[in-house]
PDB file of C-alpha atoms and ligand atoms in Angstrom:
ATOM      1  CA  MET A  42       0.000   0.000   0.000  1.00 40.00           C
ATOM      2  CA  GLY A  43       1.279   3.448  -0.883  1.00 39.00           C
ATOM      3  CA  ALA A  44       3.281   4.547   2.106  1.00 37.00           C
ATOM      4  CA  GLY A  45       1.612   5.301   5.339  1.00 37.00           C
ATOM      5  CA  PRO A  46       1.655   9.086   5.243  1.00 35.00           C
ATOM      6  CA  LEU A  47      -1.717   9.278   3.626  1.00 36.00           C
ATOM      7  CA  PRO A  48      -3.939   7.463   5.984  1.00 35.00           C
ATOM      8  CA  LEU A  49      -7.425   6.894   5.179  1.00 37.00           C
ATOM      9  CA  VAL A  50     -10.127   8.811   5.980  1.00 35.00           C
ATOM     10  CA  LEU A  51     -13.420   8.491   4.477  1.00 36.00           C
ATOM     11  CA  GLY A  52     -16.086   6.087   3.645  1.00 33.00           C
ATOM     12  CA  ALA A  53     -16.927   5.048   0.184  1.00 34.00           C
ATOM     13  CA  ALA A  54     -18.465   7.036  -2.573  1.00 37.00           C
ATOM     14  CA  LEU A  55     -19.495   6.063  -6.037  1.00 37.00           C
ATOM     15  CA  LEU A  56     -18.440   8.038  -9.047  1.00 39.00           C
ATOM     16  CA  CYS A  57     -19.760   7.291 -12.468  1.00 36.00           C
ATOM     17  CA  ALA A  58     -17.840   8.251 -15.542  1.00 38.00           C
ATOM     18  CA  PRO A  59     -19.680   9.622 -18.551  1.00 38.00           C
ATOM     19  CA  ALA A  60     -18.904   6.348 -20.307  1.00 34.00           C
ATOM     20  CA  GLY A  61     -21.174   4.642 -17.808  1.00 32.00           C
ATOM     21  CA  LEU A  62     -18.226   3.176 -15.998  1.00 33.00           C
ATOM     22  CA  CYS A  63     -18.781   3.177 -12.255  1.00 33.00           C
ATOM     23  CA  LEU A  64     -15.854   2.839  -9.946  1.00 35.00           C
ATOM     24  CA  ARG A  65     -15.563   2.858  -6.237  1.00 35.00           C
ATOM     25  CA  VAL A  66     -13.865   5.923  -4.886  1.00 39.00           C
ATOM     26  CA  LEU A  67     -12.474   6.301  -1.468  1.00 43.00           C
ATOM     27  CA  SER A  68     -10.901   9.335  -0.095  1.00 55.00           C
ATOM     28  CA  GLY A  69      -7.214   9.183   0.373  1.00 64.00           C
ATOM     29  CA  GLN A  70      -7.102   7.660  -3.079  1.00 69.00           C
ATOM     30  CA  LYS A  71      -5.514   8.915  -6.149  1.00 78.00           C
ATOM     31  CA  VAL A  72      -8.060  10.084  -8.707  1.00 83.00           C
ATOM     32  CA  CYS A  73      -7.089  10.521 -12.329  1.00 81.00           C
ATOM     33  CA  TYR A  74      -9.050  12.299 -15.027  1.00 75.00           C
ATOM     34  CA  GLY A  75      -8.717  12.144 -18.745  1.00 68.00           C
ATOM     35  CA  ASP A  76      -6.014  10.337 -20.608  1.00 65.00           C
ATOM     36  CA  PHE A  77      -2.492   9.844 -19.420  1.00 68.00           C
ATOM     37  CA  LYS A  78      -1.585  13.439 -20.173  1.00 76.00           C
ATOM     38  CA  HIS A  79      -3.521  14.797 -17.219  1.00 85.00           C
ATOM     39  CA  PRO A  80      -2.464  14.998 -13.606  1.00 91.00           C
ATOM     40  CA  CYS A  81      -3.944  12.867 -10.863  1.00 92.00           C
ATOM     41  CA  TYR A  82      -5.034  14.071  -7.443  1.00 94.00           C
ATOM     42  CA  LYS A  83      -5.343  12.697  -3.968  1.00 93.00           C
ATOM     43  CA  ILE A  84      -7.473  14.330  -1.330  1.00 93.00           C
ATOM     44  CA  ALA A  85      -6.257  13.681   2.194  1.00 93.00           C
ATOM     45  CA  TYR A  86      -9.047  14.589   4.581  1.00 92.00           C
ATOM     46  CA  PHE A  87      -8.813  13.704   8.253  1.00 91.00           C
ATOM     47  CA  GLN A  88     -12.000  13.568  10.283  1.00 88.00           C
ATOM     48  CA  ASP A  89      -9.781  13.163  13.293  1.00 89.00           C
ATOM     49  CA  VAL A  90      -8.540  16.719  13.714  1.00 91.00           C
ATOM     50  CA  SER A  91      -5.464  15.559  15.615  1.00 93.00           C
ATOM     51  CA  ARG A  92      -4.194  13.858  12.474  1.00 92.00           C
ATOM     52  CA  ARG A  93      -4.200  17.008  10.372  1.00 95.00           C
ATOM     53  CA  VAL A  94      -0.750  18.339   9.614  1.00 96.00           C
ATOM     54  CA  GLY A  95       1.299  21.482   9.104  1.00 97.00           C
ATOM     55  CA  PHE A  96       2.315  22.728   5.667  1.00 97.00           C
ATOM     56  CA  PRO A  97       5.848  21.232   5.700  1.00 97.00           C
ATOM     57  CA  GLU A  98       4.505  17.803   6.695  1.00 96.00           C
ATOM     58  CA  ALA A  99       1.801  17.938   4.023  1.00 96.00           C
ATOM     59  CA  ARG A 100       4.379  18.913   1.420  1.00 96.00           C
ATOM     60  CA  GLN A 101       6.631  16.074   2.527  1.00 95.00           C
ATOM     61  CA  ALA A 102       3.771  13.552   2.511  1.00 94.00           C
ATOM     62  CA  CYS A 103       2.917  14.356  -1.113  1.00 94.00           C
ATOM     63  CA  LYS A 104       6.570  14.175  -2.096  1.00 94.00           C
ATOM     64  CA  ILE A 105       7.080  10.787  -0.443  1.00 93.00           C
ATOM     65  CA  ASP A 106       3.963   9.621  -2.249  1.00 91.00           C
ATOM     66  CA  GLY A 107       5.542  10.537  -5.577  1.00 91.00           C
ATOM     67  CA  GLY A 108       3.664  13.791  -6.140  1.00 93.00           C
ATOM     68  CA  ALA A 109       3.617  17.351  -4.906  1.00 95.00           C
ATOM     69  CA  LEU A 110       1.284  19.515  -2.902  1.00 96.00           C
ATOM     70  CA  LEU A 111      -1.473  20.693  -5.230  1.00 97.00           C
ATOM     71  CA  SER A 112      -0.811  23.492  -7.676  1.00 96.00           C
ATOM     72  CA  LEU A 113      -3.892  25.071  -9.227  1.00 97.00           C
ATOM     73  CA  GLU A 114      -2.874  26.374 -12.591  1.00 96.00           C
ATOM     74  CA  SER A 115      -6.162  27.461 -14.089  1.00 96.00           C
ATOM     75  CA  GLU A 116      -9.803  28.185 -13.416  1.00 96.00           C
ATOM     76  CA  VAL A 117     -10.573  24.796 -14.983  1.00 94.00           C
ATOM     77  CA  GLU A 118      -8.329  22.972 -12.559  1.00 95.00           C
ATOM     78  CA  GLN A 119      -9.741  24.964  -9.633  1.00 97.00           C
ATOM     79  CA  LYS A 120     -13.276  23.991 -10.694  1.00 96.00           C
ATOM     80  CA  LEU A 121     -12.280  20.359 -11.065  1.00 94.00           C
ATOM     81  CA  ILE A 122     -11.015  20.204  -7.495  1.00 95.00           C
ATOM     82  CA  GLU A 123     -14.122  22.036  -6.271  1.00 95.00           C
ATOM     83  CA  ASN A 124     -16.228  19.459  -8.043  1.00 94.00           C
ATOM     84  CA  MET A 125     -14.261  16.578  -6.520  1.00 92.00           C
ATOM     85  CA  LEU A 126     -14.738  18.047  -3.054  1.00 93.00           C
ATOM     86  CA  GLN A 127     -18.452  18.658  -3.658  1.00 92.00           C
ATOM     87  CA  ASN A 128     -18.905  15.084  -4.802  1.00 90.00           C
ATOM     88  CA  LEU A 129     -17.061  13.767  -1.775  1.00 88.00           C
ATOM     89  CA  THR A 130     -19.115  15.934   0.568  1.00 87.00           C
ATOM     90  CA  LYS A 131     -22.386  14.882  -1.038  1.00 87.00           C
ATOM     91  CA  SER A 132     -21.484  11.206  -1.066  1.00 84.00           C
ATOM     92  CA  GLY A 133     -21.905  10.996   2.688  1.00 79.00           C
ATOM     93  CA  SER A 134     -18.232  10.235   3.042  1.00 78.00           C
ATOM     94  CA  GLY A 135     -18.006  12.298   6.181  1.00 79.00           C
ATOM     95  CA  ILE A 136     -16.097  15.209   4.672  1.00 86.00           C
ATOM     96  CA  SER A 137     -17.111  18.392   6.405  1.00 89.00           C
ATOM     97  CA  ASP A 138     -15.327  21.455   7.742  1.00 92.00           C
ATOM     98  CA  GLY A 139     -11.580  21.462   7.332  1.00 95.00           C
ATOM     99  CA  ASP A 140      -9.333  23.481   5.060  1.00 96.00           C
ATOM    100  CA  PHE A 141      -6.857  21.938   2.643  1.00 97.00           C
ATOM    101  CA  TRP A 142      -3.236  22.917   2.194  1.00 98.00           C
ATOM    102  CA  ILE A 143      -2.372  23.641  -1.399  1.00 98.00           C
ATOM    103  CA  GLY A 144       1.167  23.988  -2.677  1.00 97.00           C
ATOM    104  CA  LEU A 145       1.361  27.775  -2.592  1.00 97.00           C
ATOM    105  CA  TRP A 146       3.724  29.520  -0.168  1.00 96.00           C
ATOM    106  CA  ARG A 147       6.275  32.265   0.188  1.00 93.00           C
ATOM    107  CA  SER A 148       9.613  32.393   1.923  1.00 87.00           C
ATOM    108  CA  GLY A 149      10.283  36.141   1.876  1.00 65.00           C
ATOM    109  CA  GLU A 150       9.895  37.082   5.517  1.00 64.00           C
ATOM    110  CA  GLY A 151      11.591  40.415   4.874  1.00 60.00           C
ATOM    111  CA  GLN A 152       8.835  41.768   2.669  1.00 64.00           C
ATOM    112  CA  ALA A 153       6.067  40.111   4.598  1.00 63.00           C
ATOM    113  CA  THR A 154       4.160  43.342   5.097  1.00 67.00           C
ATOM    114  CA  SER A 155       5.131  45.185   1.952  1.00 73.00           C
ATOM    115  CA  ASN A 156       2.823  45.657  -1.004  1.00 79.00           C
ATOM    116  CA  ALA A 157       4.948  43.157  -2.877  1.00 84.00           C
ATOM    117  CA  CYS A 158       3.895  40.339  -0.561  1.00 88.00           C
ATOM    118  CA  PRO A 159       1.114  38.855  -2.721  1.00 90.00           C
ATOM    119  CA  ASP A 160       3.604  38.507  -5.569  1.00 91.00           C
ATOM    120  CA  LEU A 161       5.987  36.506  -3.417  1.00 91.00           C
ATOM    121  CA  TYR A 162       3.778  33.438  -3.352  1.00 95.00           C
ATOM    122  CA  GLN A 163       5.110  30.574  -5.436  1.00 95.00           C
ATOM    123  CA  TRP A 164       4.042  27.046  -6.302  1.00 97.00           C
ATOM    124  CA  ALA A 165       5.795  24.241  -4.447  1.00 95.00           C
ATOM    125  CA  ASP A 166       5.928  22.048  -7.561  1.00 94.00           C
ATOM    126  CA  GLY A 167       7.765  24.664  -9.603  1.00 94.00           C
ATOM    127  CA  SER A 168       4.762  25.727 -11.643  1.00 95.00           C
ATOM    128  CA  THR A 169       4.894  29.369 -12.685  1.00 95.00           C
ATOM    129  CA  SER A 170       1.148  29.687 -13.138  1.00 96.00           C
ATOM    130  CA  PRO A 171      -0.131  33.146 -12.145  1.00 96.00           C
ATOM    131  CA  PHE A 172      -3.628  31.810 -11.425  1.00 97.00           C
ATOM    132  CA  ARG A 173      -4.901  32.879  -7.988  1.00 97.00           C
ATOM    133  CA  ASN A 174      -8.244  32.469  -6.255  1.00 97.00           C
ATOM    134  CA  TRP A 175      -7.851  34.456  -3.015  1.00 96.00           C
ATOM    135  CA  TYR A 176     -10.726  35.057  -0.627  1.00 96.00           C
ATOM    136  CA  THR A 177     -11.638  38.722  -0.113  1.00 93.00           C
ATOM    137  CA  ASP A 178      -8.804  40.631   1.585  1.00 90.00           C
ATOM    138  CA  GLU A 179      -6.352  37.762   1.222  1.00 92.00           C
ATOM    139  CA  PRO A 180      -3.444  37.191   1.331  1.00 92.00           C
ATOM    140  CA  SER A 181      -3.016  38.912   4.652  1.00 89.00           C
ATOM    141  CA  CYS A 182       0.729  38.160   4.696  1.00 89.00           C
ATOM    142  CA  GLY A 183       2.512  39.007   7.943  1.00 88.00           C
ATOM    143  CA  SER A 184       3.256  35.761   9.722  1.00 89.00           C
ATOM    144  CA  GLU A 185       1.052  33.834   7.316  1.00 92.00           C
ATOM    145  CA  ALA A 186       3.063  32.330   4.499  1.00 93.00           C
ATOM    146  CA  CYS A 187       1.357  29.084   3.486  1.00 96.00           C
ATOM    147  CA  VAL A 188      -1.910  28.769   1.617  1.00 97.00           C
ATOM    148  CA  VAL A 189      -5.052  26.750   2.219  1.00 97.00           C
ATOM    149  CA  MET A 190      -8.140  26.240   0.160  1.00 97.00           C
ATOM    150  CA  TYR A 191     -11.064  27.067   2.426  1.00 97.00           C
ATOM    151  CA  HIS A 192     -13.435  24.215   3.152  1.00 96.00           C
ATOM    152  CA  GLN A 193     -15.912  25.339   5.812  1.00 94.00           C
ATOM    153  CA  PRO A 194     -19.317  24.337   4.406  1.00 91.00           C
ATOM    154  CA  THR A 195     -21.067  24.888   7.741  1.00 91.00           C
ATOM    155  CA  ALA A 196     -19.459  28.235   8.566  1.00 91.00           C
ATOM    156  CA  ILE A 197     -21.453  31.468   8.516  1.00 92.00           C
ATOM    157  CA  PRO A 198     -20.554  33.288   5.278  1.00 91.00           C
ATOM    158  CA  GLY A 199     -18.194  36.249   5.575  1.00 90.00           C
ATOM    159  CA  LEU A 200     -17.679  39.352   3.443  1.00 88.00           C
ATOM    160  CA  GLY A 201     -16.398  37.253   0.575  1.00 86.00           C
ATOM    161  CA  GLY A 202     -19.256  34.778   0.764  1.00 89.00           C
ATOM    162  CA  LEU A 203     -19.019  31.172   1.840  1.00 93.00           C
ATOM    163  CA  TYR A 204     -15.647  29.974   3.056  1.00 93.00           C
ATOM    164  CA  LEU A 205     -15.500  27.417   0.310  1.00 95.00           C
ATOM    165  CA  TYR A 206     -12.713  26.824  -2.177  1.00 96.00           C
ATOM    166  CA  GLN A 207     -11.199  30.314  -2.157  1.00 97.00           C
ATOM    167  CA  TRP A 208      -7.669  30.611  -0.843  1.00 97.00           C
ATOM    168  CA  ASN A 209      -6.310  32.011   2.372  1.00 96.00           C
ATOM    169  CA  ASP A 210      -2.792  32.344   3.676  1.00 95.00           C
ATOM    170  CA  ASP A 211      -2.285  30.815   7.081  1.00 96.00           C
ATOM    171  CA  ARG A 212       0.551  30.144   9.472  1.00 95.00           C
ATOM    172  CA  CYS A 213       2.540  27.228   8.127  1.00 96.00           C
ATOM    173  CA  ASN A 214       2.397  25.311  11.395  1.00 95.00           C
ATOM    174  CA  MET A 215      -1.390  25.262  11.535  1.00 96.00           C
ATOM    175  CA  LYS A 216      -2.936  21.813  11.098  1.00 97.00           C
ATOM    176  CA  HIS A 217      -4.995  21.131   8.003  1.00 97.00           C
ATOM    177  CA  ASN A 218      -5.907  18.514   5.441  1.00 96.00           C
ATOM    178  CA  TYR A 219      -4.128  18.571   2.113  1.00 96.00           C
ATOM    179  CA  ILE A 220      -4.393  17.677  -1.563  1.00 96.00           C
ATOM    180  CA  CYS A 221      -1.584  16.117  -3.592  1.00 95.00           C
ATOM    181  CA  LYS A 222      -1.106  16.279  -7.338  1.00 94.00           C
ATOM    182  CA  TYR A 223       0.739  13.692  -9.401  1.00 92.00           C
ATOM    183  CA  GLY A 224       2.183  13.522 -12.838  1.00 87.00           C
ATOM    184  CA  PRO A 225       0.114  11.725 -15.476  1.00 77.00           C
ATOM    185  CA  ASP A 226      -0.446   8.160 -14.561  1.00 58.00           C
ATOM    186  CA  TYR A 227       1.372   5.748 -16.845  1.00 47.00           C
ATOM    187  CA  VAL A 228      -0.247   2.669 -15.377  1.00 48.00           C
ATOM    188  CA  LEU A 229      -3.013   1.205 -17.478  1.00 42.00           C
ATOM    189  CA  GLU A 230      -6.173   1.544 -15.494  1.00 43.00           C
ATOM    190  CA  LYS A 231      -7.672  -1.471 -17.203  1.00 37.00           C
ATOM    191  CA  GLU A 232      -4.923  -3.638 -15.798  1.00 40.00           C
ATOM    192  CA  LEU A 233      -5.535  -2.294 -12.361  1.00 44.00           C
ATOM    193  CA  GLY A 234      -9.250  -2.775 -12.434  1.00 42.00           C
ATOM    194  CA  ASP A 235     -10.620  -2.809  -8.948  1.00 41.00           C
ATOM    195  CA  ARG A 236      -7.462  -3.991  -7.252  1.00 41.00           C
ATOM    196  CA  ALA A 237      -7.258  -2.389  -3.892  1.00 39.00           C
ATOM    197  CA  GLU A 238      -3.492  -2.407  -3.615  1.00 38.00           C
ATOM    198  CA  PRO A 239      -1.678  -1.839  -6.857  1.00 37.00           C
ATOM    199  CA  ASP A 240       1.980  -2.625  -6.535  1.00 35.00           C
ATOM    200  CA  TYR A 241       3.281   0.453  -8.239  1.00 35.00           C
ATOM    201  CA  GLU A 242       4.761   3.030  -5.954  1.00 34.00           C
ATOM    202  CA  VAL A 243       6.751   5.509  -7.938  1.00 33.00           C
ATOM    203  CA  PHE A 244       5.194   8.121 -10.150  1.00 35.00           C
ATOM    204  CA  PRO A 245       7.061  10.497 -12.376  1.00 34.00           C
ATOM    205  CA  PRO A 246       7.711  13.818 -10.702  1.00 35.00           C
ATOM    206  CA  VAL A 247       5.189  16.528 -11.387  1.00 35.00           C
ATOM    207  CA  THR A 248       6.355  18.664 -14.239  1.00 33.00           C
ATOM    208  CA  SER A 249       5.469  22.297 -14.072  1.00 35.00           C
ATOM    209  CA  GLY A 250       2.464  21.600 -16.152  1.00 35.00           C
ATOM    210  CA  SER A 251       1.584  23.254 -19.381  1.00 34.00           C
ATOM    211  CA  PRO A 252      -1.676  25.159 -19.093  1.00 33.00           C
ATOM    212  CA  SER A 253      -3.354  22.557 -21.261  1.00 34.00           C
ATOM    213  CA  ASP A 254      -2.757  19.882 -18.652  1.00 36.00           C
ATOM    214  CA  ALA A 255      -6.101  20.343 -17.003  1.00 37.00           C
ATOM    215  CA  SER A 256      -7.963  21.730 -19.943  1.00 34.00           C
ATOM    216  CA  LYS A 257     -10.463  18.941 -20.500  1.00 33.00           C
ATOM    217  CA  PRO A 258     -10.570  16.987 -17.302  1.00 35.00           C
ATOM    218  CA  GLU A 259     -14.009  15.588 -17.890  1.00 32.00           C
ATOM    219  CA  ASP A 260     -12.999  13.523 -20.931  1.00 29.00           C
ATOM    220  CA  HIS A 261     -13.249   9.811 -20.237  1.00 27.00           C
ATOM    221  CA  TYR A 262     -12.043  10.028 -16.752  1.00 29.00           C
ATOM    222  CA  HIS A 263     -11.022   7.059 -14.771  1.00 28.00           C
ATOM    223  CA  VAL A 264     -10.222   6.388 -11.193  1.00 31.00           C
ATOM    224  CA  VAL A 265      -7.227   4.540  -9.944  1.00 31.00           C
ATOM    225  CA  VAL A 266      -7.553   3.142  -6.499  1.00 31.00           C
ATOM    226  CA  THR A 267      -4.286   3.421  -4.673  1.00 33.00           C
ATOM    227  CA  GLU A 268      -5.326   3.238  -1.101  1.00 37.00           C
ATOM    228  CA  THR A 269      -8.144   1.543   0.625  1.00 34.00           C
ATOM    229  CA  GLY A 270     -10.586   3.488   2.694  1.00 43.00           C
ATOM    230  CA  LEU A 271     -12.173   3.048   6.041  1.00 49.00           C
ATOM    231  CA  ILE A 272     -14.488   0.219   5.048  1.00 52.00           C
ATOM    232  CA  PRO A 273     -11.872  -2.092   3.500  1.00 50.00           C
ATOM    233  CA  ASN A 274      -9.778  -1.364   6.572  1.00 55.00           C
ATOM    234  CA  LEU A 275     -12.559  -2.594   8.802  1.00 62.00           C
ATOM    235  CA  ILE A 276     -12.657  -5.735   6.714  1.00 61.00           C
ATOM    236  CA  TYR A 277      -8.974  -6.289   7.473  1.00 66.00           C
ATOM    237  CA  VAL A 278      -9.837  -6.109  11.154  1.00 70.00           C
ATOM    238  CA  VAL A 279     -12.934  -8.269  11.055  1.00 75.00           C
ATOM    239  CA  ILE A 280     -11.637 -11.112   8.889  1.00 77.00           C
ATOM    240  CA  PRO A 281      -8.624 -12.016  11.052  1.00 77.00           C
ATOM    241  CA  THR A 282     -10.857 -12.109  14.132  1.00 84.00           C
ATOM    242  CA  ILE A 283     -13.109 -14.802  12.660  1.00 84.00           C
ATOM    243  CA  PRO A 284     -10.731 -17.710  13.497  1.00 84.00           C
ATOM    244  CA  LEU A 285     -10.354 -16.247  16.972  1.00 87.00           C
ATOM    245  CA  LEU A 286     -14.119 -16.147  17.427  1.00 88.00           C
ATOM    246  CA  LEU A 287     -14.368 -19.758  16.221  1.00 90.00           C
ATOM    247  CA  LEU A 288     -11.653 -20.767  18.665  1.00 90.00           C
ATOM    248  CA  ILE A 289     -13.505 -19.126  21.526  1.00 88.00           C
ATOM    249  CA  LEU A 290     -16.699 -20.836  20.422  1.00 90.00           C
ATOM    250  CA  VAL A 291     -14.997 -24.254  20.344  1.00 90.00           C
ATOM    251  CA  ALA A 292     -13.377 -23.688  23.735  1.00 89.00           C
ATOM    252  CA  PHE A 293     -16.717 -22.646  25.202  1.00 88.00           C
ATOM    253  CA  GLY A 294     -18.427 -25.675  23.660  1.00 87.00           C
ATOM    254  CA  THR A 295     -15.789 -28.032  25.037  1.00 87.00           C
ATOM    255  CA  CYS A 296     -16.116 -26.491  28.453  1.00 82.00           C
ATOM    256  CA  CYS A 297     -19.907 -26.869  28.466  1.00 80.00           C
ATOM    257  CA  PHE A 298     -19.644 -30.437  27.280  1.00 84.00           C
ATOM    258  CA  GLN A 299     -17.205 -31.303  30.085  1.00 88.00           C
ATOM    259  CA  MET A 300     -19.407 -29.680  32.695  1.00 86.00           C
ATOM    260  CA  LEU A 301     -22.442 -31.602  31.489  1.00 85.00           C
ATOM    261  CA  HIS A 302     -20.395 -34.771  31.399  1.00 82.00           C
ATOM    262  CA  LYS A 303     -19.178 -34.255  34.977  1.00 77.00           C
ATOM    263  CA  ARG A 304     -22.676 -33.524  36.188  1.00 74.00           C
ATOM    264  CA  GLY A 305     -23.802 -36.740  34.502  1.00 67.00           C
ATOM    265  CA  ALA A 306     -20.982 -38.663  36.182  1.00 62.00           C
ATOM    266  CA  ARG A 307     -21.883 -37.238  39.582  1.00 61.00           C
ATOM    267  CA  ARG A 308     -25.488 -38.299  39.130  1.00 61.00           C
ATOM    268  CA  ASN A 309     -24.286 -41.825  38.298  1.00 56.00           C
ATOM    269  CA  CYS A 310     -22.211 -41.836  41.476  1.00 52.00           C
ATOM    270  CA  PHE A 311     -25.257 -41.124  43.606  1.00 54.00           C
ATOM    271  CA  LYS A 312     -27.114 -43.898  41.896  1.00 56.00           C
ATOM    272  CA  ASP A 313     -24.266 -46.353  42.185  1.00 54.00           C
ATOM    273  CA  PRO A 314     -21.692 -45.150  44.705  1.00 51.00           C
ATOM    274  CA  SER A 315     -19.155 -47.849  43.884  1.00 53.00           C
ATOM    275  CA  PRO A 316     -15.663 -46.864  45.061  1.00 51.00           C
ATOM    276  CA  LEU A 317     -14.272 -48.829  42.171  1.00 52.00           C
ATOM    277  CA  SER A 318     -15.556 -46.370  39.669  1.00 52.00           C
ATOM    278  CA  SER A 319     -12.661 -44.089  38.857  1.00 55.00           C
ATOM    279  CA  GLU A 320     -15.096 -41.359  37.852  1.00 53.00           C
ATOM    280  CA  CYS A 321     -16.720 -41.445  41.275  1.00 47.00           C
ATOM    281  CA  LEU A 322     -13.327 -41.460  42.917  1.00 51.00           C
ATOM    282  CA  ALA A 323     -12.303 -38.385  40.983  1.00 55.00           C
ATOM    283  CA  GLU A 324     -15.624 -36.744  41.761  1.00 52.00           C
ATOM    284  CA  SER A 325     -15.384 -37.366  45.466  1.00 52.00           C
ATOM    285  CA  LEU A 326     -11.782 -36.115  45.479  1.00 52.00           C
ATOM    286  CA  ASN A 327     -12.869 -32.988  43.617  1.00 54.00           C
ATOM    287  CA  SER A 328     -15.754 -32.288  45.980  1.00 52.00           C
ATOM    288  CA  ASN A 329     -13.499 -32.795  49.014  1.00 51.00           C
ATOM    289  CA  LEU A 330     -10.983 -30.251  47.813  1.00 50.00           C
TER     290      LEU A 330
HETATM  291  C1  NAG B1435     -19.049  14.613  -9.650  1.00 76.25           C
HETATM  292  O1  NAG B1435     -20.216  13.819  -9.754  1.00 76.25           O
HETATM  293  C2  NAG B1435     -20.898  14.009 -10.989  1.00 76.25           C
HETATM  294  C3  NAG B1435     -22.186  13.201 -10.903  1.00 76.25           C
HETATM  295  O2  NAG B1435     -21.962  11.921 -10.428  1.00 76.25           O
HETATM  296  C4  NAG B1435     -19.996  13.561 -12.143  1.00 76.25           C
HETATM  297  O3  NAG B1435     -20.642  13.736 -13.364  1.00 76.25           O
HETATM  298  C5  NAG B1435     -18.726  14.391 -12.110  1.00 76.25           C
HETATM  299  O4  NAG B1435     -17.843  13.964 -13.114  1.00 76.25           O
HETATM  300  C6  NAG B1435     -18.048  14.298 -10.766  1.00 76.25           C
HETATM  301  N1  NAG B1435     -16.937  15.210 -10.763  1.00 76.25           N
HETATM  302  C7  NAG B1435     -15.720  14.885 -10.364  1.00 76.25           C
HETATM  303  C8  NAG B1435     -14.694  15.951 -10.472  1.00 76.25           C
HETATM  304  O5  NAG B1435     -15.416  13.788  -9.967  1.00 76.25           O
END
């Protein structure tokens, strides 16, 4: 299974491709759209707030997983991610409030409060895309140098409307969910089918994508399952316990049988208290102890 840093999070959802192809989608899985020229994405959402991570950890987790923290290079790509998040939220997967780190940050502490600050933000994957989708009055700069995509569906709307999908700079050590982006997937999805644990691990590094990369994401999209979700995980817990349960059942049965047997033997002893009967001897020894 693709390295532990992207634990699993959500229940199952069902996505249906335009071609009528339905595939199981779990969060914490890599999702690919279009042909092999398009990037793939993995949404890491943690219901357990204590498992959310700071920007450097999120960046590292994506890197270890063979990708990079999400760059959003166009309106189309922004909308695609919004759509993925909407679908996940609607699917009853348990996704709710919780912002997502994206791969936008700045290092220039010196100019943190200058007018130049907004221009200092750069993409972690090397993309030079100028696309931005800031919430009203963002970026606020100062001590905030790492960027999240808002995801607060239940929050009361602010001046800029709902806190959904627009960007905000935050302190890099704050704990959030994150989204990774991967280079085009060279693995044939047909070969993979529904396998829960494909044995490929390494993906080509994300190239600073050409703007066309995400231009037509809805074309014959497919989903590659790279990590199992909560439900398959439960299965891994339940299945190994079955032999244990059987063992307990057998032990209990044996115990009951012996008790019944002993009781039967004792009854026989009362009927026929012959000292020669070894069973009666044992019984009388037992009862004397
Ligand atoms: C979201 O769900 C709709 C309806 O099932 C589907 O047509 C669309 O492609 C999905 N979008 C994404 C980005 O997965």
